mmCIF file of C-alpha atoms in Angstrom:
data_model
loop_
_atom_site.group_PDB
_atom_site.id
_atom_site.type_symbol
_atom_site.label_atom_id
_atom_site.label_comp_id
_atom_site.label_asym_id
_atom_site.label_seq_id
_atom_site.Cartn_x
_atom_site.Cartn_y
_atom_site.Cartn_z
ATOM 1 C CA MET Z 1203 68.138 68.471 -15.802
ATOM 2 C CA LYS Z 1204 66.068 68.180 -12.646
ATOM 3 C CA LYS Z 1205 62.896 68.802 -14.627
ATOM 4 C CA ASP Z 1206 63.784 65.933 -16.971
ATOM 5 C CA GLN Z 1207 64.400 63.650 -13.991
ATOM 6 C CA ASP Z 1208 61.055 64.587 -12.455
ATOM 7 C CA ARG Z 1209 59.327 63.908 -15.765
ATOM 8 C CA GLY Z 1210 61.066 60.559 -15.987
ATOM 9 C CA PHE Z 1211 60.014 59.671 -12.458
ATOM 10 C CA ASN Z 1212 56.447 60.714 -13.119
ATOM 11 C CA MET Z 1213 56.251 58.737 -16.362
ATOM 12 C CA LYS Z 1214 57.570 55.579 -14.702
ATOM 13 C CA GLY Z 1215 55.371 56.081 -11.623
ATOM 14 C CA SER Z 1216 52.380 56.909 -13.812
ATOM 15 C CA GLY Z 1217 52.854 53.717 -15.782
ATOM 16 C CA ARG Z 1218 52.833 51.655 -12.633
ATOM 17 C CA LEU Z 1219 49.836 53.538 -11.254
ATOM 18 C CA ALA Z 1220 47.957 53.143 -14.526
ATOM 19 C CA LEU Z 1221 48.416 49.395 -14.328
ATOM 20 C CA ALA Z 1222 47.402 49.524 -10.665
ATOM 21 C CA ALA Z 1223 44.266 51.455 -11.587
ATOM 22 C CA ALA Z 1224 43.252 48.921 -14.215
ATOM 23 C CA ALA Z 1225 43.939 46.077 -11.814
ATOM 24 C CA ALA Z 1226 42.069 47.876 -9.052
ATOM 25 C CA THR Z 1227 38.917 48.143 -11.141
ATOM 26 C CA PHE Z 1228 39.058 44.430 -11.982
ATOM 27 C CA ILE Z 1229 39.815 43.425 -8.391
ATOM 28 C CA ALA Z 1230 37.094 45.676 -7.013
ATOM 29 C CA LEU Z 1231 34.481 44.122 -9.298
ATOM 30 C CA THR Z 1232 35.726 40.631 -8.426
ATOM 31 C CA MET Z 1233 35.648 41.371 -4.706
ATOM 32 C CA LEU Z 1234 32.067 42.610 -4.933
ATOM 33 C CA GLN Z 1235 30.717 39.383 -6.375
ATOM 34 C CA SER Z 1236 30.110 37.878 -2.908
ATOM 35 C CA ALA Z 1237 28.881 40.807 -0.903
ATOM 36 C CA HIS Z 1238 26.016 39.143 0.937
ATOM 37 C CA ALA Z 1239 26.026 36.385 3.537
ATOM 38 C CA GLU Z 1240 23.848 33.320 3.318
ATOM 39 C CA THR Z 1241 21.905 32.878 6.537
ATOM 40 C CA VAL Z 1242 20.070 29.640 5.799
ATOM 41 C CA VAL Z 1243 20.010 27.264 8.746
ATOM 42 C CA LYS Z 1244 18.320 23.894 8.746
ATOM 43 C CA GLY Z 1245 15.510 23.502 11.254
ATOM 44 C CA TYR Z 1246 11.807 22.928 11.644
ATOM 45 C CA ILE Z 1247 8.862 23.879 13.761
ATOM 46 C CA VAL Z 1248 5.648 21.916 14.014
ATOM 47 C CA GLU Z 1249 2.519 22.241 16.085
ATOM 48 C CA SER Z 1250 2.256 19.752 18.910
ATOM 49 C CA SER Z 1251 -0.890 18.260 20.379
ATOM 50 C CA THR Z 1252 -0.745 20.867 23.142
ATOM 51 C CA SER Z 1253 -0.638 24.657 23.047
ATOM 52 C CA GLU Z 1254 3.164 24.514 22.918
ATOM 53 C CA LEU Z 1255 5.230 24.714 19.754
ATOM 54 C CA LYS Z 1256 8.101 22.309 19.234
ATOM 55 C CA LEU Z 1257 11.176 24.399 18.585
ATOM 56 C CA THR Z 1258 14.554 23.127 17.434
ATOM 57 C CA LEU Z 1259 17.780 24.992 18.036
ATOM 58 C CA GLY Z 1260 18.263 25.239 14.274
ATOM 59 C CA GLN Z 1261 14.924 26.998 13.787
ATOM 60 C CA ALA Z 1262 15.610 29.309 16.721
ATOM 61 C CA THR Z 1263 18.952 30.253 15.157
ATOM 62 C CA LYS Z 1264 17.336 30.887 11.755
ATOM 63 C CA TRP Z 1265 14.746 33.210 13.268
ATOM 64 C CA ALA Z 1266 17.380 34.990 15.322
ATOM 65 C CA GLN Z 1267 19.437 35.623 12.188
ATOM 66 C CA GLU Z 1268 16.422 36.943 10.325
ATOM 67 C CA ASN Z 1269 15.627 39.249 13.240
ATOM 68 C CA SER Z 1270 19.193 40.379 13.996
ATOM 69 C CA TYR Z 1271 19.770 44.108 13.741
ATOM 70 C CA LEU Z 1272 23.507 43.504 14.007
ATOM 71 C CA LEU Z 1273 23.541 41.113 11.040
ATOM 72 C CA LYS Z 1274 21.398 43.450 8.946
ATOM 73 C CA THR Z 1275 23.753 46.300 9.774
ATOM 74 C CA ALA Z 1276 26.769 44.172 8.832
ATOM 75 C CA ASN Z 1277 25.236 43.368 5.437
ATOM 76 C CA GLN Z 1278 24.395 47.020 4.854
ATOM 77 C CA ASN Z 1279 27.959 47.946 5.762
ATOM 78 C CA VAL Z 1280 29.234 45.587 3.056
ATOM 79 C CA GLU Z 1281 27.008 47.340 0.522
ATOM 80 C CA ARG Z 1282 28.233 50.737 1.666
ATOM 81 C CA LYS Z 1283 31.886 49.719 1.520
ATOM 82 C CA SER Z 1284 31.384 48.207 -1.935
ATOM 83 C CA ILE Z 1285 30.169 51.553 -3.243
ATOM 84 C CA ILE Z 1286 33.154 53.308 -1.691
ATOM 85 C CA LEU Z 1287 35.513 50.710 -3.188
ATOM 86 C CA LEU Z 1288 34.133 51.152 -6.707
ATOM 87 C CA SER Z 1289 34.325 54.925 -6.311
ATOM 88 C CA ALA Z 1290 37.949 54.692 -5.168
ATOM 89 C CA ALA Z 1291 38.809 52.399 -8.099
ATOM 90 C CA ASP Z 1292 37.229 54.901 -10.488
ATOM 91 C CA GLY Z 1293 39.121 57.755 -8.812
ATOM 92 C CA LEU Z 1294 42.412 55.918 -9.268
ATOM 93 C CA LYS Z 1295 41.575 55.293 -12.911
ATOM 94 C CA GLN Z 1296 40.788 58.971 -13.463
ATOM 95 C CA ALA Z 1297 43.970 60.080 -11.696
ATOM 96 C CA THR Z 1298 46.166 57.985 -13.951
ATOM 97 C CA ARG Z 1299 44.298 58.652 -17.196
ATOM 98 C CA ARG Z 1300 46.240 61.776 -18.232
ATOM 99 C CA ASP Z 1301 49.588 60.074 -17.793
ATOM 100 C CA SER Z 1302 48.340 57.085 -19.791
ATOM 101 C CA ASP Z 1303 47.606 59.265 -22.854
ATOM 102 C CA GLU Z 1304 50.364 59.520 -25.400
ATOM 103 C CA GLY Z 1305 51.855 62.947 -25.932
ATOM 104 C CA ASP Z 1306 50.647 64.284 -22.598
ATOM 105 C CA ASP Z 1307 53.023 67.026 -21.563
ATOM 106 C CA HIS Z 1308 51.296 68.263 -18.447
ATOM 107 C CA SER Z 1309 52.246 65.745 -15.773
ATOM 108 C CA GLY Z 1310 54.246 67.006 -12.851
ATOM 109 C CA PRO Z 1311 54.725 66.738 -9.097
ATOM 110 C CA ASP Z 1312 51.096 67.686 -8.442
ATOM 111 C CA ASP Z 1313 49.848 64.907 -10.725
ATOM 112 C CA ALA Z 1314 52.122 62.359 -9.070
ATOM 113 C CA GLU Z 1315 50.866 63.430 -5.644
ATOM 114 C CA ALA Z 1316 47.255 63.107 -6.820
ATOM 115 C CA GLU Z 1317 47.996 59.622 -8.121
ATOM 116 C CA ARG Z 1318 49.591 58.566 -4.853
ATOM 117 C CA ALA Z 1319 46.600 59.941 -2.927
ATOM 118 C CA ALA Z 1320 44.178 58.069 -5.210
ATOM 119 C CA LEU Z 1321 46.105 54.828 -4.782
ATOM 120 C CA LYS Z 1322 46.132 55.268 -1.011
ATOM 121 C CA GLN Z 1323 42.386 55.904 -1.012
ATOM 122 C CA TYR Z 1324 41.793 52.776 -3.086
ATOM 123 C CA THR Z 1325 44.024 50.657 -0.854
ATOM 124 C CA GLU Z 1326 42.167 51.842 2.239
ATOM 125 C CA ALA Z 1327 38.785 51.257 0.565
ATOM 126 C CA ALA Z 1328 39.787 47.705 -0.405
ATOM 127 C CA SER Z 1329 40.962 47.012 3.129
ATOM 128 C CA THR Z 1330 37.790 48.324 4.777
ATOM 129 C CA TYR Z 1331 35.643 46.390 2.296
ATOM 130 C CA GLU Z 1332 37.464 43.159 3.111
ATOM 131 C CA ASP Z 1333 37.062 43.955 6.800
ATOM 132 C CA ALA Z 1334 33.308 44.462 6.345
ATOM 133 C CA LYS Z 1335 32.962 41.139 4.520
ATOM 134 C CA LYS Z 1336 34.893 39.244 7.173
ATOM 135 C CA GLN Z 1337 32.689 40.673 9.906
ATOM 136 C CA ILE Z 1338 29.616 38.880 8.578
ATOM 137 C CA PRO Z 1339 30.657 35.283 9.384
ATOM 138 C CA LEU Z 1340 31.935 36.494 12.751
ATOM 139 C CA VAL Z 1341 28.584 38.131 13.477
ATOM 140 C CA MET Z 1342 26.783 34.963 12.413
ATOM 141 C CA ASP Z 1343 28.926 32.854 14.745
ATOM 142 C CA GLN Z 1344 28.268 35.296 17.558
ATOM 143 C CA LEU Z 1345 24.532 35.197 16.897
ATOM 144 C CA GLU Z 1346 24.465 31.404 16.698
ATOM 145 C CA PHE Z 1347 26.267 31.149 20.025
ATOM 146 C CA GLN Z 1348 23.999 33.767 21.581
ATOM 147 C CA THR Z 1349 20.939 31.823 20.430
ATOM 148 C CA MET Z 1350 22.413 28.561 21.709
ATOM 149 C CA LYS Z 1351 22.962 30.107 25.140
ATOM 150 C CA ALA Z 1352 19.439 31.569 25.248
ATOM 151 C CA TYR Z 1353 17.958 28.229 24.173
ATOM 152 C CA HIS Z 1354 19.973 26.352 26.786
ATOM 153 C CA GLU Z 1355 19.167 28.885 29.511
ATOM 154 C CA ALA Z 1356 15.472 28.368 28.784
ATOM 155 C CA ILE Z 1357 15.974 24.596 29.153
ATOM 156 C CA ILE Z 1358 17.778 24.998 32.469
ATOM 157 C CA ALA Z 1359 15.168 27.454 33.756
ATOM 158 C CA ALA Z 1360 12.360 25.054 32.817
ATOM 159 C CA ASN Z 1361 14.181 22.217 34.590
ATOM 160 C CA ASN Z 1362 14.600 24.343 37.702
ATOM 161 C CA MET Z 1363 10.905 25.152 37.654
ATOM 162 C CA THR Z 1364 10.047 21.447 37.380
ATOM 163 C CA SER Z 1365 12.357 20.662 40.296
ATOM 164 C CA SER Z 1366 10.662 23.405 42.340
ATOM 165 C CA LYS Z 1367 7.231 21.938 41.574
ATOM 166 C CA GLU Z 1368 8.393 18.498 42.678
ATOM 167 C CA LEU Z 1369 9.853 19.936 45.870
ATOM 168 C CA LEU Z 1370 6.637 21.795 46.618
ATOM 169 C CA GLU Z 1371 4.578 18.660 46.127
ATOM 170 C CA LEU Z 1372 6.883 16.778 48.479
ATOM 171 C CA THR Z 1373 6.804 19.480 51.185
ATOM 172 C CA ARG Z 1374 3.006 19.618 50.990
ATOM 173 C CA GLN Z 1375 2.823 15.896 51.638
ATOM 174 C CA GLU Z 1376 5.270 16.250 54.519
ATOM 175 C CA GLU Z 1377 3.234 19.139 55.911
ATOM 176 C CA ASN Z 1378 0.014 17.114 55.777
ATOM 177 C CA ILE Z 1379 1.695 14.271 57.588
ATOM 178 C CA ALA Z 1380 3.097 16.647 60.196
ATOM 179 C CA LEU Z 1381 -0.305 18.291 60.758
ATOM 180 C CA ALA Z 1382 -1.947 14.915 61.186
ATOM 181 C CA LYS Z 1383 0.697 13.780 63.680
ATOM 182 C CA ALA Z 1384 0.499 17.075 65.551
ATOM 183 C CA ALA Z 1385 -3.279 16.686 65.879
ATOM 184 C CA ARG Z 1386 -2.704 13.328 67.538
ATOM 185 C CA GLY Z 1387 0.047 14.719 69.723
ATOM 186 C CA LYS Z 1388 2.756 12.562 68.167
ATOM 187 C CA ILE Z 1389 5.086 15.431 67.259
ATOM 188 C CA SER Z 1390 5.947 18.743 68.893
ATOM 189 C CA TRP Z 1391 4.735 22.154 67.780
ATOM 190 C CA ASN Z 1392 8.250 23.060 66.587
ATOM 191 C CA VAL Z 1393 8.448 20.026 64.296
ATOM 192 C CA LYS Z 1394 5.049 20.880 62.821
ATOM 193 C CA GLU Z 1395 6.081 24.523 62.239
ATOM 194 C CA LYS Z 1396 9.244 23.425 60.489
ATOM 195 C CA ALA Z 1397 7.148 21.396 58.046
ATOM 196 C CA VAL Z 1398 4.848 24.378 57.458
ATOM 197 C CA GLN Z 1399 7.837 26.677 56.929
ATOM 198 C CA ALA Z 1400 9.416 24.212 54.488
ATOM 199 C CA ARG Z 1401 6.227 24.256 52.414
ATOM 200 C CA MET Z 1402 6.154 28.063 52.430
ATOM 201 C CA ASP Z 1403 9.816 28.192 51.362
ATOM 202 C CA ALA Z 1404 9.075 25.760 48.537
ATOM 203 C CA GLU Z 1405 6.183 27.944 47.361
ATOM 204 C CA ARG Z 1406 8.456 30.974 47.302
ATOM 205 C CA LYS Z 1407 11.126 29.067 45.430
ATOM 206 C CA LEU Z 1408 8.582 27.898 42.866
ATOM 207 C CA ALA Z 1409 7.393 31.451 42.294
ATOM 208 C CA GLU Z 1410 10.983 32.565 41.760
ATOM 209 C CA SER Z 1411 11.742 29.717 39.367
ATOM 210 C CA GLU Z 1412 8.546 30.368 37.402
ATOM 211 C CA ALA Z 1413 9.533 34.007 37.019
ATOM 212 C CA ALA Z 1414 13.032 32.988 35.942
ATOM 213 C CA SER Z 1415 11.620 30.547 33.392
ATOM 214 C CA LYS Z 1416 9.321 33.183 31.908
ATOM 215 C CA LYS Z 1417 12.238 35.593 31.718
ATOM 216 C CA ALA Z 1418 14.388 33.022 29.904
ATOM 217 C CA GLU Z 1419 11.557 32.223 27.491
ATOM 218 C CA GLY Z 1420 11.045 35.946 26.917
ATOM 219 C CA SER Z 1421 14.730 36.474 26.161
ATOM 220 C CA LEU Z 1422 14.652 33.672 23.597
ATOM 221 C CA SER Z 1423 11.456 35.008 22.003
ATOM 222 C CA LYS Z 1424 12.915 38.506 21.815
ATOM 223 C CA LEU Z 1425 16.075 37.193 20.190
ATOM 224 C CA MET Z 1426 13.987 35.372 17.580
ATOM 225 C CA GLY Z 1427 11.703 38.366 17.046
ATOM 226 C CA LYS Z 1428 8.630 36.415 18.144
ATOM 227 C CA MET Z 1429 5.646 37.334 20.269
ATOM 228 C CA GLN Z 1430 6.264 37.432 23.994
ATOM 229 C CA GLY Z 1431 4.383 34.825 25.997
ATOM 230 C CA THR Z 1432 4.612 32.094 23.369
ATOM 231 C CA VAL Z 1433 5.404 28.776 25.054
ATOM 232 C CA TYR Z 1434 7.862 26.549 23.235
ATOM 233 C CA ASP Z 1435 8.672 22.888 23.651
ATOM 234 C CA LEU Z 1436 12.465 22.944 23.332
ATOM 235 C CA VAL Z 1437 13.176 19.574 21.743
ATOM 236 C CA ASP Z 1438 16.965 19.766 21.281
ATOM 237 C CA ILE Z 1439 17.993 18.670 24.760
ATOM 238 C CA PRO Z 1440 21.792 18.230 24.858
ATOM 239 C CA THR Z 1441 23.158 14.874 25.902
ATOM 240 C CA TYR Z 1442 26.650 14.369 27.210
ATOM 241 C CA SER Z 1443 29.199 12.607 25.000
ATOM 242 C CA LYS Z 1444 32.812 11.747 25.591
ATOM 243 C CA PRO Z 1445 35.040 14.545 24.242
ATOM 244 C CA LYS Z 1446 36.965 13.792 21.069
ATOM 245 C CA ALA Z 1447 40.719 13.467 21.224
ATOM 246 C CA LEU Z 1448 42.450 16.764 20.520
ATOM 247 C CA ASP Z 1449 46.071 17.866 20.365
ATOM 248 C CA ILE Z 1450 45.568 21.122 22.225
ATOM 249 C CA GLU Z 1451 49.027 22.487 21.430
ATOM 250 C CA LEU Z 1452 48.490 21.954 17.713
ATOM 251 C CA HIS Z 1453 45.010 23.453 17.997
ATOM 252 C CA ILE Z 1454 46.408 26.538 19.726
ATOM 253 C CA GLN Z 1455 49.008 26.871 17.004
ATOM 254 C CA GLU Z 1456 46.274 26.780 14.347
ATOM 255 C CA MET Z 1457 44.055 29.265 16.169
ATOM 256 C CA THR Z 1458 46.907 31.728 16.728
ATOM 257 C CA SER Z 1459 48.442 31.469 13.265
ATOM 258 C CA SER Z 1460 48.228 34.259 10.711
ATOM 259 C CA GLY Z 1461 44.812 34.531 9.113
ATOM 260 C CA SER Z 1462 42.878 33.151 12.071
ATOM 261 C CA PRO Z 1463 39.515 34.929 12.488
ATOM 262 C CA ALA Z 1464 40.332 35.246 16.185
ATOM 263 C CA LEU Z 1465 43.230 37.554 15.316
ATOM 264 C CA TYR Z 1466 41.813 39.358 12.328
ATOM 265 C CA LYS Z 1467 41.229 42.698 14.008
ATOM 266 C CA GLN Z 1468 44.707 42.843 15.491
ATOM 267 C CA GLU Z 1469 46.381 41.679 12.270
ATOM 268 C CA ASN Z 1470 44.396 44.213 10.279
ATOM 269 C CA ALA Z 1471 45.469 46.936 12.723
ATOM 270 C CA VAL Z 1472 49.123 46.051 12.074
ATOM 271 C CA LYS Z 1473 48.516 46.091 8.325
ATOM 272 C CA GLN Z 1474 46.810 49.479 8.460
ATOM 273 C CA ALA Z 1475 49.545 50.953 10.658
ATOM 274 C CA MET Z 1476 52.222 49.746 8.240
ATOM 275 C CA THR Z 1477 50.264 51.062 5.250
ATOM 276 C CA GLU Z 1478 49.848 54.443 6.893
ATOM 277 C CA ALA Z 1479 53.558 54.585 7.646
ATOM 278 C CA SER Z 1480 54.484 53.642 4.067
ATOM 279 C CA TYR Z 1481 52.363 56.412 2.585
ATOM 280 C CA TYR Z 1482 53.470 58.998 5.101
ATOM 281 C CA ASP Z 1483 56.091 61.401 3.722
ATOM 282 C CA GLY Z 1484 56.389 63.772 6.661
ATOM 283 C CA LYS Z 1485 59.696 65.548 7.034
ATOM 284 C CA SER Z 1486 59.566 65.835 10.818
ATOM 285 C CA ILE Z 1487 61.729 63.250 12.571
ATOM 286 C CA SER Z 1488 59.352 63.136 15.551
ATOM 287 C CA GLU Z 1489 56.362 62.512 13.280
ATOM 288 C CA ASN Z 1490 58.173 59.690 11.525
ATOM 289 C CA GLN Z 1491 59.014 58.195 14.902
ATOM 290 C CA LEU Z 1492 55.370 58.351 15.925
ATOM 291 C CA LYS Z 1493 54.354 56.427 12.818
ATOM 292 C CA ALA Z 1494 56.964 53.787 13.613
ATOM 293 C CA LEU Z 1495 55.672 53.586 17.197
ATOM 294 C CA ASP Z 1496 52.130 53.074 15.895
ATOM 295 C CA VAL Z 1497 53.347 50.047 13.969
ATOM 296 C CA GLU Z 1498 55.209 48.712 16.997
ATOM 297 C CA ALA Z 1499 52.182 49.218 19.261
ATOM 298 C CA ALA Z 1500 49.934 47.337 16.834
ATOM 299 C CA LYS Z 1501 52.411 44.432 16.714
ATOM 300 C CA MET Z 1502 52.596 44.335 20.514
ATOM 301 C CA GLU Z 1503 48.808 44.225 20.736
ATOM 302 C CA LEU Z 1504 48.768 41.322 18.275
ATOM 303 C CA THR Z 1505 51.329 39.396 20.339
ATOM 304 C CA HIS Z 1506 49.407 40.082 23.555
ATOM 305 C CA THR Z 1507 46.160 38.883 21.979
ATOM 306 C CA LYS Z 1508 47.843 35.666 20.823
ATOM 307 C CA ASP Z 1509 49.082 34.997 24.365
ATOM 308 C CA GLN Z 1510 45.653 35.633 25.878
ATOM 309 C CA LEU Z 1511 43.988 33.471 23.257
ATOM 310 C CA ALA Z 1512 46.358 30.594 23.976
ATOM 311 C CA GLU Z 1513 45.594 30.794 27.709
ATOM 312 C CA SER Z 1514 41.843 30.900 27.065
ATOM 313 C CA LEU Z 1515 42.034 27.862 24.793
ATOM 314 C CA LYS Z 1516 44.000 25.913 27.405
ATOM 315 C CA ALA Z 1517 41.484 26.839 30.114
ATOM 316 C CA THR Z 1518 38.528 25.836 27.934
ATOM 317 C CA TYR Z 1519 40.164 22.533 27.017
ATOM 318 C CA LEU Z 1520 40.868 21.820 30.692
ATOM 319 C CA SER Z 1521 37.228 22.518 31.549
ATOM 320 C CA ILE Z 1522 36.078 20.031 28.924
ATOM 321 C CA GLN Z 1523 38.389 17.413 30.411
ATOM 322 C CA GLN Z 1524 37.055 18.127 33.883
ATOM 323 C CA TYR Z 1525 33.486 17.743 32.643
ATOM 324 C CA GLN Z 1526 34.347 14.150 31.779
ATOM 325 C CA SER Z 1527 35.279 13.308 35.378
ATOM 326 C CA GLN Z 1528 32.217 15.194 36.659
ATOM 327 C CA TYR Z 1529 30.002 13.231 34.296
ATOM 328 C CA GLU Z 1530 31.444 9.924 35.433
ATOM 329 C CA GLU Z 1531 30.796 10.882 39.068
ATOM 330 C CA LEU Z 1532 27.262 11.966 38.201
ATOM 331 C CA GLN Z 1533 26.618 8.639 36.509
ATOM 332 C CA ARG Z 1534 27.765 6.759 39.591
ATOM 333 C CA ASN Z 1535 25.544 8.874 41.824
ATOM 334 C CA LEU Z 1536 22.644 8.474 39.433
ATOM 335 C CA GLN Z 1537 22.995 4.708 39.358
ATOM 336 C CA ASN Z 1538 23.102 4.608 43.152
ATOM 337 C CA ALA Z 1539 19.992 6.797 43.299
ATOM 338 C CA ARG Z 1540 18.169 4.517 40.866
ATOM 339 C CA ASP Z 1541 19.145 1.455 42.876
ATOM 340 C CA GLU Z 1542 17.910 3.169 46.033
ATOM 341 C CA LEU Z 1543 14.646 4.043 44.300
ATOM 342 C CA THR Z 1544 14.115 0.447 43.204
ATOM 343 C CA LEU Z 1545 14.821 -0.768 46.715
ATOM 344 C CA SER Z 1546 12.429 1.725 48.277
ATOM 345 C CA GLU Z 1547 9.684 0.773 45.798
ATOM 346 C CA ASN Z 1548 10.038 -2.868 46.814
ATOM 347 C CA LYS Z 1549 9.922 -1.960 50.507
ATOM 348 C CA TRP Z 1550 6.850 0.230 49.974
ATOM 349 C CA LYS Z 1551 5.020 -2.582 48.136
ATOM 350 C CA ARG Z 1552 5.641 -4.800 51.149
ATOM 351 C CA GLY Z 1553 4.459 -2.117 53.546
ATOM 352 C CA PHE Z 1554 7.810 -1.549 55.198
ATOM 353 C CA ILE Z 1555 8.103 2.202 54.394
ATOM 354 C CA PRO Z 1556 5.663 5.049 53.642
ATOM 355 C CA GLY Z 1557 5.123 6.206 50.066
ATOM 356 C CA ILE Z 1558 6.710 9.566 50.765
ATOM 357 C CA GLU Z 1559 10.121 7.919 50.936
ATOM 358 C CA VAL Z 1560 9.610 6.559 47.426
ATOM 359 C CA LYS Z 1561 8.616 10.039 46.281
ATOM 360 C CA THR Z 1562 11.768 11.484 47.816
ATOM 361 C CA ASN Z 1563 13.937 8.986 45.962
ATOM 362 C CA GLU Z 1564 12.090 9.647 42.686
ATOM 363 C CA ILE Z 1565 12.845 13.350 42.970
ATOM 364 C CA LYS Z 1566 16.495 12.623 43.729
ATOM 365 C CA VAL Z 1567 16.819 10.582 40.527
ATOM 366 C CA LYS Z 1568 15.141 13.255 38.404
ATOM 367 C CA GLN Z 1569 17.308 16.015 39.826
ATOM 368 C CA LEU Z 1570 20.488 14.081 39.065
ATOM 369 C CA GLU Z 1571 19.238 13.519 35.509
ATOM 370 C CA ARG Z 1572 18.732 17.252 35.128
ATOM 371 C CA LYS Z 1573 22.226 17.899 36.436
ATOM 372 C CA THR Z 1574 23.501 15.622 33.688
ATOM 373 C CA THR Z 1575 21.660 17.784 31.161
ATOM 374 C CA GLU Z 1576 23.212 20.919 32.629
ATOM 375 C CA LEU Z 1577 26.658 19.349 32.376
ATOM 376 C CA ALA Z 1578 25.980 18.441 28.741
ATOM 377 C CA ILE Z 1579 25.018 22.065 28.074
ATOM 378 C CA GLN Z 1580 28.277 23.275 29.593
ATOM 379 C CA GLN Z 1581 30.162 20.808 27.428
ATOM 380 C CA LYS Z 1582 28.424 21.847 24.180
ATOM 381 C CA GLN Z 1583 29.054 25.526 24.783
ATOM 382 C CA ALA Z 1584 32.697 24.971 25.722
ATOM 383 C CA GLU Z 1585 33.295 22.825 22.641
ATOM 384 C CA TYR Z 1586 31.664 25.474 20.474
ATOM 385 C CA THR Z 1587 33.995 28.205 21.698
ATOM 386 C CA LEU Z 1588 37.029 25.906 21.533
ATOM 387 C CA VAL Z 1589 36.793 25.881 17.730
ATOM 388 C CA ARG Z 1590 35.548 29.476 17.566
ATOM 389 C CA PRO Z 1591 37.789 31.251 20.077
ATOM 390 C CA TRP Z 1592 36.809 34.662 18.722
ATOM 391 C CA LEU Z 1593 33.624 34.212 20.797
ATOM 392 C CA MET Z 1594 35.523 33.974 24.086
#
């Protein structure tokens, strides 16, 4: 009687597994149709009239993707997992073949166990293949953001170097004036030495900023896989724009909902823990409890990640709002500096003030303009991560 029941169980289970095997082969082939990521990014690069090359952020990103070891590895991993998936689908088909034949009288507990093992192997292979495919767009986002940061850091470093050059030029003029006054006995030795020291400090600062600029350019070139020492004219200078209206609570809800790329790893961990527990047939109570705890731990990690993600999104959104007030203050200061520059130019033309005061006001205007660029860079990067929180 028991033997008949076992045979009945095996025949029913084998029928279901046979259908699963056929479906697995079809699904595996369907899944493998889109194994590679497209990495085409619009951009251009043209030779300028100088020795520099005009480089857009789009072209920099394209080169970085072509040069990325991480992206190449991710694509290779998809190929590897696709082979494993097809092998697992074939193994499931082979395991269920005997029970699919009519008149087969050899199925038993061992065959059923083999079928269950084959189905588990296929399920795991399908899961890891899907995981490998989903990693590619995440890697591409990460690489795009990394390139953006390197591009922006090179812009900021170049701006700092320009500011240092302007400061050095100004301190040299002030030093010359101080030396001339000292020679006529119109200023003390201490005042003259302060002017000399200011020029020396400016020279040191320029050397440091030049080194920092070369380092930033080198980091960008390395990321793109290009020759070190190449000088680029970075033409995509960010400009500040008023942030778009956003319902942050609704956005957080969308970013923390099931299926969000930001939560994929944690959700997949829960799925794998539950799958492992469902296939586990251990007789030990303690071992069963451990499997249940694994599932609970994975769920707790998912909840914790959602909470952290929500806090990060709120903080990023608040920063973007604060940038708006900072920009408005910068604009007021910049307008005041421009007005002061215009006034000083008029006074200089009439002979009321020396030219060095005009130069000082010119530098002040340019520095405030560069601060506006830096603020725009902060805004662009924050907005980028706000819609791609998996990069935080």
